[in-house]
């Protein structure tokens, strides 16, 4: 039996203008696996990831995580739960006044970890993502691909149980796409629940990494063969 990861129950999201972006979606995103979410621009992929990560509240239905209805919880409880979520935002949202290292350390703030452990973790991701010489640099001095890998490192540094990645290879060349797919596969293999939104055809071909592929269209989610 699969372990509970994230799931949507009749999940609905209506924008303030009245537009229904997501319409009664039911879906399972299992722990220990990676799921790819495709769909045209404007289909609602980012909205769905923000709902799964507790950054938006549904206007109908629920999001469950680890078998618990987290979208129903009061904001304070949900904020604490969200510490288990790692997110790469489509528009990255790095903090411009902080260095690369400081950006990566941001999710560690609520956790009482030793400086030695944090330094080891940040150093390991900087090395893996070929950013070792850029730890003290401000993000604007990096290329788009490097900045996106900083966002990956920030999402991964706390070893999140739920990893949500929004167009996470948009700025990466083919070599890096392979390297990043390896990171996804490792995260899933260690029990993480990985959901990737992308229209990158290079990811659509990665059948060995993604257990399931969903397509979002007109507010509904279909399983792709
Ligand atoms: N902050 C926002 N305010 C109002 N409408 C938004 C906002 N963000 C996205 N939308 C609208 O919600 C719909 C889904 O957007 P989005 O989730 O970003 O789609 P995708 O990620 O698939 O491109 C689109 O119609 C978009 O215009
Ligand atoms: Mg998007």
PDB file of C-alpha atoms and ligand atoms in Angstrom, residues 15-17 19 21 39-48 90 166-167 197 216, ligand 1:
ATOM      1  CA  UNK A  15     -10.193  33.867  -8.491  1.00  0.00           C
ATOM      2  CA  UNK A  16     -11.593  37.112  -7.072  1.00  0.00           C
ATOM      3  CA  UNK A  17     -12.749  38.042 -10.596  1.00  0.00           C
ATOM      4  CA  UNK A  19     -12.975  32.832 -12.876  1.00  0.00           C
ATOM      5  CA  UNK A  21      -9.290  28.045 -12.269  1.00  0.00           C
ATOM      6  CA  UNK A  39      -1.013  22.000 -19.129  1.00  0.00           C
ATOM      7  CA  UNK A  40      -1.072  25.098 -21.265  1.00  0.00           C
ATOM      8  CA  UNK A  41      -0.036  28.494 -19.921  1.00  0.00           C
ATOM      9  CA  UNK A  42      -2.858  29.788 -17.739  1.00  0.00           C
ATOM     10  CA  UNK A  43      -4.297  26.302 -17.134  1.00  0.00           C
ATOM     11  CA  UNK A  44      -3.768  26.661 -13.375  1.00  0.00           C
ATOM     12  CA  UNK A  45      -0.605  24.613 -12.724  1.00  0.00           C
ATOM     13  CA  UNK A  46       0.992  27.239 -10.484  1.00  0.00           C
ATOM     14  CA  UNK A  47      -2.314  27.788  -8.692  1.00  0.00           C
ATOM     15  CA  UNK A  48      -2.546  24.051  -7.965  1.00  0.00           C
ATOM     16  CA  UNK A  90       8.092  29.711 -11.224  1.00  0.00           C
ATOM     17  CA  UNK A 166       7.057  25.038 -10.679  1.00  0.00           C
ATOM     18  CA  UNK A 167       8.655  25.058 -14.160  1.00  0.00           C
ATOM     19  CA  UNK A 197       4.630  21.461 -12.958  1.00  0.00           C
ATOM     20  CA  UNK A 216      -4.625  20.173 -16.447  1.00  0.00           C
TER      21      UNK A 216
HETATM   22  N1  LIG B   1      -2.331  36.654  -8.760  1.00  0.00           N
HETATM   23  C1  LIG B   1      -3.323  36.437  -9.629  1.00  0.00           C
HETATM   24  N2  LIG B   1      -4.430  37.184  -9.628  1.00  0.00           N
HETATM   25  C2  LIG B   1      -5.445  36.955 -10.496  1.00  0.00           C
HETATM   26  N3  LIG B   1      -5.428  35.991 -11.432  1.00  0.00           N
HETATM   27  C3  LIG B   1      -4.335  35.228 -11.488  1.00  0.00           C
HETATM   28  C4  LIG B   1      -3.228  35.403 -10.604  1.00  0.00           C
HETATM   29  N4  LIG B   1      -2.283  34.457 -10.888  1.00  0.00           N
HETATM   30  C5  LIG B   1      -2.793  33.741 -11.909  1.00  0.00           C
HETATM   31  N5  LIG B   1      -3.998  34.186 -12.269  1.00  0.00           N
HETATM   32  C6  LIG B   1      -4.882  33.604 -13.311  1.00  0.00           C
HETATM   33  O1  LIG B   1      -5.207  32.284 -12.885  1.00  0.00           O
HETATM   34  C7  LIG B   1      -5.201  31.392 -13.999  1.00  0.00           C
HETATM   35  C8  LIG B   1      -4.220  30.263 -13.770  1.00  0.00           C
HETATM   36  O2  LIG B   1      -2.904  30.801 -13.674  1.00  0.00           O
HETATM   37  P1  LIG B   1      -1.640  29.912 -13.331  1.00  0.00           P
HETATM   38  O3  LIG B   1      -1.963  29.055 -12.169  1.00  0.00           O
HETATM   39  O4  LIG B   1      -0.480  30.852 -13.183  1.00  0.00           O
HETATM   40  O5  LIG B   1      -1.493  29.007 -14.640  1.00  0.00           O
HETATM   41  P2  LIG B   1      -0.235  28.201 -15.198  1.00  0.00           P
HETATM   42  O6  LIG B   1       0.754  28.066 -14.096  1.00  0.00           O
HETATM   43  O7  LIG B   1      -0.784  26.894 -15.678  1.00  0.00           O
HETATM   44  O8  LIG B   1       0.311  29.002 -16.335  1.00  0.00           O
HETATM   45  C9  LIG B   1      -4.887  32.250 -15.230  1.00  0.00           C
HETATM   46  O9  LIG B   1      -6.114  32.622 -15.818  1.00  0.00           O
HETATM   47  C10 LIG B   1      -4.190  33.456 -14.643  1.00  0.00           C
HETATM   48  O10 LIG B   1      -4.390  34.581 -15.463  1.00  0.00           O
END
